[in-house]
Amino acid sequence: MTTQVLTILGSTGSIGVSTLDVIARHPGKFRLFALAGHKQVGKLAAQCVQFAPEYAVVSDGEHAASLQNLLQTKGCKTQVLHGAQALIDVANDDQVSGVMCAIVGAAGLPSALAAAQKGKTIYLANKETLVVSGALFMETAKVNGATVLPVDSEHNAIFQVLPRDYQSCLNEHGIQSIILTASGGPFLETDLAAFAHITPAQAVKHPNWSMGQKISVDSASMMNKGLELIEAHWLFNCPPDKLEVMIHPQSVIHSMVRYLDGSVLAQMGHPDMRTPIAYCLGLPERIESGVGPLDFGSLSALTFKEPDFNRFPCLKLAYEAMHTGGAAPCVLNAANEIAVAAFLDGKIRFTDIAKVVADSLEHHVSDSLHDIESLLAQDACTRIRAKAFISSLK
Ligand code: NAD
Ligand code: MG
């Protein structure tokens, strides 16, 4: 058995913790080169003690000093690094074979791109990387021989039911469309009149999945499905008109592919991210994930429903940004990150999220952006505009 050497970016988050859970089930199969945990020093220290990575990365000197202290008191030899360059360094080090990209938001882009430039196997949870820089990221991965494996459950499901060489052309394989399923989140049946009063606590309480705060709010607004459309567009080289969204509240079917002979292939399982994570980490083998078998006898029904843009205006905005292309998805994402943070901070209403995003999209510069510097500049510029718009709402 060859040991895979891994870096986990965002190890202290929901995906990071699930990844470490899978890794712990396979002693000797994986060795950890680095764990990165932003500002969550206590959790990161405990992970270092358990998994003994060579490096731990935090975001600034202050958190580095407190992590260093904690590790010393526990007798842990992990070296502490900090800052944006350190994230890049642990992603593209020569010893590393695979990088789990599980930072939330566009903050995860530079390190994911660095891993692509070095031809690593990239376990991609950070969908914002593809939304912001899909063309650049996929081209960089291709040119440098990097393998991009989708961790996001829908994309992982699609990846499992597509033919292996689908990238050549979806048409050649008789694929008619890709169907992304969506739970519809906690407000699928909520009276529309109550939407303006939705609280952050209600929005992060997803009915089926346990996830970080930002993606939970995105799921409640269905912006998450919009980001996933753009993610699928780039990952599977799939034209926008071959992408469908179907609400499936039980979250048992994780997505589907429609073939021209009338067949629809679906991947099913419990809503537990350890399944797609284990699928990616184990390839080409199937490995144990800790997720139990699906008990069909206990499933009452699998139901489906078309999404309603009145209820979920963020999904409509994402469709439009995908069709516009160029810098529009980057703008969509940056404005959404600012709006979701403001909502979680109690500064705007749930219904304002779509307004903030729509305003930024109306004002964005529409040219294509081909390098990371211009993408990050567009991202920064949109954040300023979105914050100003939020101030004007008061
Ligand atoms: P989370 O909030 O639970 O964790 C985010 C991680 O990123 C943490 O380790 C945090 O410390 C780190 N982080 C946050 N801001 C950072 C910054 N500025 N710089 C460096 N590190 C930073 O989020 P999550 O739910 O684990 O999601 C992570 C990514 O995976 C997101 O892009 C999300 O869309 C995607 N994803 C998550 C799930 C899920 O079930 N949680 C499913 C599919 C895709
Ligand atoms: Mg998903």
Short mmCIF file of C-alpha atoms and ligand atoms in Angstrom, two decimals:
data_model
loop_
_atom_site.label_atom_id
_atom_site.label_comp_id
_atom_site.label_asym_id
_atom_site.label_seq_id
_atom_site.Cartn_x
_atom_site.Cartn_y
_atom_site.Cartn_z
CA MET A 1 0.00 0.00 0.00
CA THR A 2 1.46 3.39 -1.00
CA THR A 3 0.87 6.10 1.54
CA GLN A 4 -0.73 9.28 0.20
CA VAL A 5 0.70 12.50 1.59
CA LEU A 6 -2.03 15.06 2.13
CA THR A 7 -2.55 18.69 3.02
CA ILE A 8 -5.97 19.65 4.36
CA LEU A 9 -6.84 23.30 3.92
CA GLY A 10 -9.77 24.17 6.19
CA SER A 11 -9.20 21.17 8.47
CA THR A 12 -11.19 22.72 11.33
CA GLY A 13 -14.38 23.17 9.29
CA SER A 14 -17.22 20.78 8.62
CA ILE A 15 -15.56 19.21 5.54
CA GLY A 16 -12.14 19.22 7.21
CA VAL A 17 -13.42 17.34 10.25
CA SER A 18 -15.26 14.79 8.06
CA THR A 19 -12.08 14.30 6.02
CA LEU A 20 -10.04 13.58 9.15
CA ASP A 21 -12.75 11.18 10.31
CA VAL A 22 -12.34 9.17 7.09
CA ILE A 23 -8.54 9.31 7.28
CA ALA A 24 -8.55 8.02 10.88
CA ARG A 25 -10.37 4.89 9.64
CA HIS A 26 -7.43 3.97 7.39
CA PRO A 27 -4.19 3.85 9.39
CA GLY A 28 -1.11 3.82 7.15
CA LYS A 29 -3.01 4.81 3.98
CA PHE A 30 -2.56 8.55 4.47
CA ARG A 31 0.12 10.76 6.02
CA LEU A 32 -0.66 14.37 6.84
CA PHE A 33 1.80 16.96 5.63
CA ALA A 34 -0.17 20.00 6.79
CA LEU A 35 -3.43 21.09 8.38
CA ALA A 36 -4.72 24.66 7.96
CA GLY A 37 -7.35 26.02 10.32
CA HIS A 38 -7.49 29.83 10.03
CA LYS A 39 -8.23 31.10 13.57
CA GLN A 40 -9.60 27.97 15.26
CA VAL A 41 -6.51 27.38 17.35
CA GLY A 42 -7.90 25.00 20.01
CA LYS A 43 -9.45 22.65 17.46
CA LEU A 44 -6.36 22.77 15.26
CA ALA A 45 -4.10 21.96 18.22
CA ALA A 46 -6.20 18.89 19.05
CA GLN A 47 -6.00 17.77 15.40
CA CYS A 48 -2.20 18.21 15.42
CA VAL A 49 -1.90 16.06 18.54
CA GLN A 50 -4.05 13.32 16.98
CA PHE A 51 -2.66 13.36 13.42
CA ALA A 52 0.91 14.74 13.87
CA PRO A 53 1.19 16.73 10.62
CA GLU A 54 4.55 18.33 9.80
CA TYR A 55 2.96 21.77 9.58
CA ALA A 56 -0.08 23.62 10.92
CA VAL A 57 -1.13 26.89 9.28
CA VAL A 58 -3.13 29.73 10.79
CA SER A 59 -3.96 33.12 9.36
CA ASP A 60 -1.86 35.54 11.40
CA GLY A 61 1.03 35.89 13.83
CA GLU A 62 -1.19 36.24 16.88
CA HIS A 63 -2.96 32.94 16.28
CA ALA A 64 0.36 31.33 15.35
CA ALA A 65 1.80 32.29 18.76
CA SER A 66 -1.15 30.87 20.67
CA LEU A 67 -1.12 27.65 18.61
CA GLN A 68 2.64 27.34 19.20
CA ASN A 69 2.05 27.64 22.97
CA LEU A 70 -0.69 25.05 22.96
CA LEU A 71 1.40 22.58 20.95
CA GLN A 72 4.39 23.05 23.24
CA THR A 73 2.36 22.29 26.35
CA LYS A 74 1.14 19.09 24.65
CA GLY A 75 4.63 18.09 23.48
CA CYS A 76 3.55 18.15 19.82
CA LYS A 77 6.33 18.64 17.24
CA THR A 78 4.17 20.15 14.45
CA GLN A 79 5.70 23.37 13.10
CA VAL A 80 3.44 26.41 12.97
CA LEU A 81 3.25 28.69 9.90
CA HIS A 82 0.98 31.62 9.20
CA GLY A 83 -0.35 33.81 6.42
CA ALA A 84 -1.62 33.48 2.86
CA GLN A 85 1.76 32.43 1.42
CA ALA A 86 2.00 29.60 3.97
CA LEU A 87 -1.31 28.19 2.66
CA ILE A 88 0.19 28.17 -0.83
CA ASP A 89 3.47 26.65 0.39
CA VAL A 90 1.79 23.69 2.11
CA ALA A 91 -0.48 23.15 -0.92
CA ASN A 92 2.32 22.94 -3.47
CA ASP A 93 5.16 21.35 -1.52
CA ASP A 94 6.89 18.55 -3.47
CA GLN A 95 6.13 15.98 -0.75
CA VAL A 96 2.37 16.49 -1.10
CA SER A 97 0.40 14.26 -3.46
CA GLY A 98 -3.12 15.46 -2.68
CA VAL A 99 -4.74 18.61 -1.31
CA MET A 100 -8.19 18.78 0.27
CA CYS A 101 -9.42 22.29 -0.57
CA ALA A 102 -12.02 22.92 2.15
CA ILE A 103 -11.57 26.58 2.99
CA VAL A 104 -14.85 28.47 2.69
CA GLY A 105 -15.21 31.26 0.14
CA ALA A 106 -12.91 32.94 -2.37
CA ALA A 107 -10.23 32.89 0.35
CA GLY A 108 -9.61 29.32 -0.79
CA LEU A 109 -8.77 30.27 -4.38
CA PRO A 110 -5.02 31.11 -4.29
CA SER A 111 -4.06 27.88 -2.48
CA ALA A 112 -6.29 25.72 -4.72
CA LEU A 113 -4.78 27.34 -7.80
CA ALA A 114 -1.28 26.76 -6.41
CA ALA A 115 -2.09 23.05 -6.03
CA ALA A 116 -3.33 22.99 -9.65
CA GLN A 117 -0.13 24.67 -10.84
CA LYS A 118 1.90 21.91 -9.19
CA GLY A 119 -0.16 19.09 -10.75
CA LYS A 120 -1.53 17.78 -7.44
CA THR A 121 -4.60 15.64 -6.93
CA ILE A 122 -7.14 18.22 -5.78
CA TYR A 123 -10.05 17.14 -3.63
CA LEU A 124 -12.26 20.13 -4.32
CA ALA A 125 -14.89 21.06 -1.74
CA ASN A 126 -14.33 24.81 -2.14
CA LYS A 127 -16.87 25.44 -4.90
CA GLU A 128 -16.19 29.18 -4.80
CA THR A 129 -12.85 28.51 -6.54
CA LEU A 130 -14.70 27.28 -9.63
CA VAL A 131 -17.33 30.01 -9.45
CA VAL A 132 -14.71 32.76 -9.29
CA SER A 133 -12.10 31.31 -11.62
CA GLY A 134 -13.58 28.29 -13.41
CA ALA A 135 -11.87 28.80 -16.78
CA LEU A 136 -8.49 29.67 -15.26
CA PHE A 137 -8.58 26.89 -12.66
CA MET A 138 -9.61 24.09 -15.04
CA GLU A 139 -7.09 25.21 -17.69
CA THR A 140 -4.32 25.43 -15.07
CA ALA A 141 -5.18 21.93 -13.82
CA LYS A 142 -5.19 20.55 -17.38
CA VAL A 143 -1.91 22.14 -18.46
CA ASN A 144 -0.12 20.98 -15.32
CA GLY A 145 -1.60 17.48 -15.14
CA ALA A 146 -3.54 18.08 -11.91
CA THR A 147 -6.52 15.80 -11.20
CA VAL A 148 -9.61 17.62 -9.91
CA LEU A 149 -11.92 15.35 -7.91
CA PRO A 150 -15.28 16.80 -6.87
CA VAL A 151 -16.09 16.52 -3.16
CA ASP A 152 -19.33 18.52 -3.31
CA SER A 153 -21.98 15.80 -2.96
CA GLU A 154 -23.91 16.63 -6.15
CA HIS A 155 -20.80 16.83 -8.30
CA ASN A 156 -19.40 13.73 -6.70
CA ALA A 157 -22.67 11.93 -7.52
CA ILE A 158 -22.49 13.11 -11.14
CA PHE A 159 -18.82 12.12 -11.34
CA GLN A 160 -19.75 8.64 -10.15
CA VAL A 161 -22.40 8.13 -12.86
CA LEU A 162 -20.63 9.76 -15.81
CA PRO A 163 -18.43 7.69 -18.11
CA ARG A 164 -14.75 8.10 -17.12
CA ASP A 165 -13.69 9.97 -20.27
CA TYR A 166 -16.70 12.32 -20.36
CA GLN A 167 -14.48 15.40 -20.69
CA SER A 168 -14.03 14.76 -24.42
CA CYS A 169 -17.64 15.75 -25.08
CA LEU A 170 -20.89 15.05 -23.25
CA ASN A 171 -22.75 14.57 -26.57
CA GLU A 172 -20.43 11.78 -27.70
CA HIS A 173 -21.47 9.79 -24.65
CA GLY A 174 -25.19 10.22 -25.26
CA ILE A 175 -25.59 12.53 -22.28
CA GLN A 176 -28.63 14.79 -22.57
CA SER A 177 -28.37 16.71 -19.34
CA ILE A 178 -27.03 16.81 -15.82
CA ILE A 179 -29.63 17.12 -13.06
CA LEU A 180 -28.48 18.72 -9.82
CA THR A 181 -30.75 17.83 -6.95
CA ALA A 182 -31.40 20.33 -4.15
CA SER A 183 -33.02 19.86 -0.78
CA GLY A 184 -34.75 23.25 -1.01
CA GLY A 185 -33.39 24.07 2.46
CA PRO A 186 -35.36 25.00 5.58
CA PHE A 187 -37.71 27.48 3.85
CA LEU A 188 -39.13 25.35 1.06
CA GLU A 189 -42.64 25.53 2.51
CA THR A 190 -42.36 28.77 4.53
CA ASP A 191 -44.95 31.46 3.79
CA LEU A 192 -43.26 34.04 1.51
CA ALA A 193 -44.59 36.85 3.73
CA ALA A 194 -42.43 35.52 6.58
CA PHE A 195 -39.17 35.59 4.58
CA ALA A 196 -38.21 39.12 5.65
CA HIS A 197 -38.22 37.98 9.30
CA ILE A 198 -36.06 34.87 8.91
CA THR A 199 -33.32 34.85 11.55
CA PRO A 200 -29.73 33.63 11.14
CA ALA A 201 -30.45 30.80 13.60
CA GLN A 202 -33.36 29.61 11.42
CA ALA A 203 -31.35 29.94 8.22
CA VAL A 204 -28.38 27.85 9.39
CA LYS A 205 -30.63 25.01 10.58
CA HIS A 206 -30.54 22.80 7.50
CA PRO A 207 -33.12 19.97 7.52
CA ASN A 208 -30.76 17.25 6.19
CA TRP A 209 -27.11 18.30 6.17
CA SER A 210 -24.76 19.48 8.91
CA MET A 211 -22.49 22.15 7.35
CA GLY A 212 -20.62 25.40 7.95
CA GLN A 213 -22.62 28.61 8.46
CA LYS A 214 -22.00 30.22 5.07
CA ILE A 215 -23.01 27.21 2.97
CA SER A 216 -26.03 26.66 5.25
CA VAL A 217 -27.31 30.18 4.51
CA ASP A 218 -26.53 29.62 0.82
CA SER A 219 -28.62 26.45 0.96
CA ALA A 220 -31.51 28.34 2.56
CA SER A 221 -31.45 30.96 -0.22
CA MET A 222 -30.62 28.33 -2.87
CA MET A 223 -27.62 30.43 -3.87
CA ASN A 224 -25.74 27.24 -3.05
CA LYS A 225 -27.47 25.47 -5.97
CA GLY A 226 -26.68 28.46 -8.16
CA LEU A 227 -22.99 28.26 -7.24
CA GLU A 228 -23.18 24.52 -7.91
CA LEU A 229 -24.59 25.08 -11.40
CA ILE A 230 -21.53 27.15 -12.23
CA GLU A 231 -19.31 24.57 -10.53
CA ALA A 232 -20.85 21.80 -12.68
CA HIS A 233 -20.52 23.90 -15.83
CA TRP A 234 -16.73 24.06 -15.37
CA LEU A 235 -16.08 20.66 -13.81
CA PHE A 236 -17.94 18.67 -16.45
CA ASN A 237 -17.43 21.00 -19.41
CA CYS A 238 -21.23 21.16 -19.57
CA PRO A 239 -23.08 23.93 -21.46
CA PRO A 240 -25.51 25.91 -19.26
CA ASP A 241 -28.53 24.67 -21.25
CA LYS A 242 -27.72 21.06 -20.33
CA LEU A 243 -27.90 21.75 -16.58
CA GLU A 244 -31.12 21.20 -14.67
CA VAL A 245 -32.03 21.78 -11.02
CA MET A 246 -34.63 19.62 -9.31
CA ILE A 247 -35.76 20.00 -5.70
CA HIS A 248 -35.69 16.68 -3.86
CA PRO A 249 -36.37 17.43 -0.18
CA GLN A 250 -35.22 14.05 1.20
CA SER A 251 -31.59 14.46 -0.02
CA VAL A 252 -31.27 10.75 -0.77
CA ILE A 253 -30.51 11.14 -4.49
CA HIS A 254 -27.43 13.34 -4.66
CA SER A 255 -27.73 14.11 -8.40
CA MET A 256 -28.43 12.42 -11.73
CA VAL A 257 -27.38 12.19 -15.37
CA ARG A 258 -29.93 11.89 -18.17
CA TYR A 259 -28.90 9.78 -21.20
CA LEU A 260 -30.52 9.95 -24.65
CA ASP A 261 -31.90 6.41 -24.52
CA GLY A 262 -34.23 7.45 -21.68
CA SER A 263 -31.99 6.19 -18.87
CA VAL A 264 -31.39 8.36 -15.84
CA LEU A 265 -28.49 7.31 -13.59
CA ALA A 266 -28.53 8.50 -9.99
CA GLN A 267 -26.21 8.15 -7.02
CA MET A 268 -27.91 7.68 -3.64
CA GLY A 269 -26.88 7.58 -0.02
CA HIS A 270 -27.29 9.18 3.37
CA PRO A 271 -26.67 12.93 3.43
CA ASP A 272 -23.20 12.57 4.96
CA MET A 273 -20.16 14.17 3.32
CA ARG A 274 -17.92 11.30 4.39
CA THR A 275 -19.28 9.30 1.41
CA PRO A 276 -18.06 11.68 -1.33
CA ILE A 277 -14.87 12.39 0.65
CA ALA A 278 -14.07 8.67 0.94
CA TYR A 279 -14.89 8.16 -2.74
CA CYS A 280 -12.33 10.81 -3.73
CA LEU A 281 -9.65 9.76 -1.23
CA GLY A 282 -9.98 6.08 -2.10
CA LEU A 283 -9.94 6.24 -5.90
CA PRO A 284 -9.58 3.94 -7.75
CA GLU A 285 -10.80 1.79 -4.83
CA ARG A 286 -13.91 2.14 -2.67
CA ILE A 287 -12.93 2.61 0.97
CA GLU A 288 -14.91 2.56 4.20
CA SER A 289 -16.33 5.97 5.15
CA GLY A 290 -18.16 5.40 8.41
CA VAL A 291 -21.52 6.01 6.69
CA GLY A 292 -24.12 3.32 7.27
CA PRO A 293 -26.12 1.53 4.56
CA LEU A 294 -29.22 3.15 3.13
CA ASP A 295 -32.29 1.38 4.50
CA PHE A 296 -34.88 1.54 1.72
CA GLY A 297 -37.55 0.08 3.98
CA SER A 298 -37.41 3.16 6.19
CA LEU A 299 -37.64 5.69 3.33
CA SER A 300 -41.22 6.94 3.12
CA ALA A 301 -40.97 8.61 -0.31
CA LEU A 302 -38.65 10.26 -2.79
CA THR A 303 -40.32 13.41 -4.05
CA PHE A 304 -39.39 16.05 -6.63
CA LYS A 305 -40.40 19.63 -7.36
CA GLU A 306 -39.34 22.38 -9.79
CA PRO A 307 -37.60 25.34 -8.10
CA ASP A 308 -39.60 28.58 -7.79
CA PHE A 309 -37.57 31.72 -8.62
CA ASN A 310 -39.96 33.93 -6.60
CA ARG A 311 -39.07 32.01 -3.51
CA PHE A 312 -35.39 31.67 -4.45
CA PRO A 313 -34.30 34.80 -6.37
CA CYS A 314 -30.62 33.99 -5.66
CA LEU A 315 -30.93 30.87 -7.84
CA LYS A 316 -32.21 33.02 -10.71
CA LEU A 317 -29.33 35.48 -10.27
CA ALA A 318 -26.84 32.62 -10.42
CA TYR A 319 -28.42 31.24 -13.61
CA GLU A 320 -28.12 34.70 -15.15
CA ALA A 321 -24.49 35.09 -14.05
CA MET A 322 -23.67 31.68 -15.51
CA HIS A 323 -25.21 32.66 -18.86
CA THR A 324 -23.49 36.08 -18.84
CA GLY A 325 -20.15 34.43 -18.07
CA GLY A 326 -16.94 36.45 -17.94
CA ALA A 327 -16.56 38.21 -14.60
CA ALA A 328 -20.26 37.85 -13.64
CA PRO A 329 -19.87 34.67 -11.51
CA CYS A 330 -16.93 36.26 -9.66
CA VAL A 331 -19.14 39.27 -8.89
CA LEU A 332 -22.06 37.04 -7.88
CA ASN A 333 -19.84 35.18 -5.43
CA ALA A 334 -18.13 38.20 -3.86
CA ALA A 335 -21.42 40.07 -3.35
CA ASN A 336 -23.01 36.95 -1.90
CA GLU A 337 -20.14 36.42 0.57
CA ILE A 338 -20.52 39.99 1.83
CA ALA A 339 -24.32 39.73 1.98
CA VAL A 340 -24.30 36.41 3.85
CA ALA A 341 -21.76 37.72 6.38
CA ALA A 342 -23.92 40.83 6.92
CA PHE A 343 -27.04 38.68 7.35
CA LEU A 344 -25.28 36.41 9.87
CA ASP A 345 -24.15 39.59 11.68
CA GLY A 346 -27.75 40.78 11.96
CA LYS A 347 -27.08 43.78 9.68
CA ILE A 348 -29.47 42.91 6.83
CA ARG A 349 -32.58 40.82 6.31
CA PHE A 350 -32.57 37.41 4.63
CA THR A 351 -34.46 38.96 1.70
CA ASP A 352 -31.75 41.62 1.29
CA ILE A 353 -29.16 39.01 0.26
CA ALA A 354 -30.60 38.79 -3.26
CA LYS A 355 -30.87 42.60 -3.44
CA VAL A 356 -27.17 43.03 -2.61
CA VAL A 357 -26.16 40.46 -5.22
CA ALA A 358 -28.48 41.91 -7.88
CA ASP A 359 -27.08 45.41 -7.34
CA SER A 360 -23.48 44.21 -7.74
CA LEU A 361 -24.34 42.24 -10.88
CA GLU A 362 -26.04 45.27 -12.42
CA HIS A 363 -22.89 47.33 -11.95
CA HIS A 364 -20.17 44.83 -12.79
CA VAL A 365 -17.54 45.28 -15.48
CA SER A 366 -18.44 42.63 -18.01
CA ASP A 367 -15.14 41.55 -19.54
CA SER A 368 -13.55 38.13 -19.06
CA LEU A 369 -10.79 37.92 -16.50
CA HIS A 370 -7.90 35.61 -17.36
CA ASP A 371 -5.50 35.81 -14.44
CA ILE A 372 -5.76 35.56 -10.70
CA GLU A 373 -4.71 39.16 -10.10
CA SER A 374 -7.59 40.58 -12.16
CA LEU A 375 -10.06 38.11 -10.63
CA LEU A 376 -9.02 39.07 -7.11
CA ALA A 377 -9.21 42.76 -8.08
CA GLN A 378 -12.77 42.26 -9.36
CA ASP A 379 -13.60 40.34 -6.17
CA ALA A 380 -12.22 43.17 -3.98
CA CYS A 381 -13.99 45.86 -5.97
CA THR A 382 -17.33 44.01 -5.73
CA ARG A 383 -16.94 43.63 -1.97
CA ILE A 384 -16.56 47.39 -1.60
CA ARG A 385 -19.67 48.01 -3.73
CA ALA A 386 -21.69 45.40 -1.82
CA LYS A 387 -20.71 46.91 1.55
CA ALA A 388 -21.69 50.39 0.33
CA PHE A 389 -25.05 49.05 -0.88
CA ILE A 390 -25.63 47.40 2.50
CA SER A 391 -24.96 50.73 4.26
CA SER A 392 -27.51 52.39 1.95
CA LEU A 393 -30.17 49.84 3.03
CA LYS A 394 -30.26 51.18 6.57
P1 NAD B 1 -16.78 25.72 7.55
O1 NAD B 1 -17.15 27.13 7.78
O2 NAD B 1 -17.29 24.68 8.43
O3 NAD B 1 -15.18 25.59 7.51
C1 NAD B 1 -14.40 26.46 6.76
C2 NAD B 1 -12.92 26.21 7.00
O4 NAD B 1 -12.17 27.24 6.34
C3 NAD B 1 -12.50 26.26 8.47
O5 NAD B 1 -11.41 25.39 8.68
C4 NAD B 1 -12.04 27.71 8.65
O6 NAD B 1 -11.15 27.85 9.72
C5 NAD B 1 -11.39 27.96 7.31
N1 NAD B 1 -11.40 29.37 6.89
C6 NAD B 1 -12.45 30.23 6.98
N2 NAD B 1 -12.10 31.43 6.47
C7 NAD B 1 -10.82 31.31 6.08
C8 NAD B 1 -9.89 32.22 5.50
N3 NAD B 1 -10.22 33.50 5.23
N4 NAD B 1 -8.64 31.78 5.21
C9 NAD B 1 -8.28 30.51 5.49
N5 NAD B 1 -9.11 29.60 6.05
C10 NAD B 1 -10.37 30.01 6.33
O7 NAD B 1 -17.19 25.42 6.03
P2 NAD B 1 -17.55 24.01 5.37
O8 NAD B 1 -19.00 23.76 5.50
O9 NAD B 1 -16.58 22.96 5.80
O10 NAD B 1 -17.31 24.34 3.83
C11 NAD B 1 -16.01 24.43 3.28
C12 NAD B 1 -16.12 24.50 1.75
O11 NAD B 1 -16.68 23.25 1.30
C13 NAD B 1 -17.07 25.59 1.26
O12 NAD B 1 -16.58 26.10 0.05
C14 NAD B 1 -18.38 24.86 1.02
O13 NAD B 1 -19.16 25.46 0.02
C15 NAD B 1 -17.86 23.50 0.56
N6 NAD B 1 -18.81 22.40 0.81
C16 NAD B 1 -19.20 22.11 2.07
C17 NAD B 1 -20.11 21.08 2.30
C18 NAD B 1 -20.53 20.70 3.69
O14 NAD B 1 -21.30 19.75 3.84
N7 NAD B 1 -20.08 21.36 4.73
C19 NAD B 1 -20.63 20.37 1.22
C20 NAD B 1 -20.20 20.69 -0.06
C21 NAD B 1 -19.29 21.70 -0.26
MG MG B 2 -23.50 20.44 -2.61
#
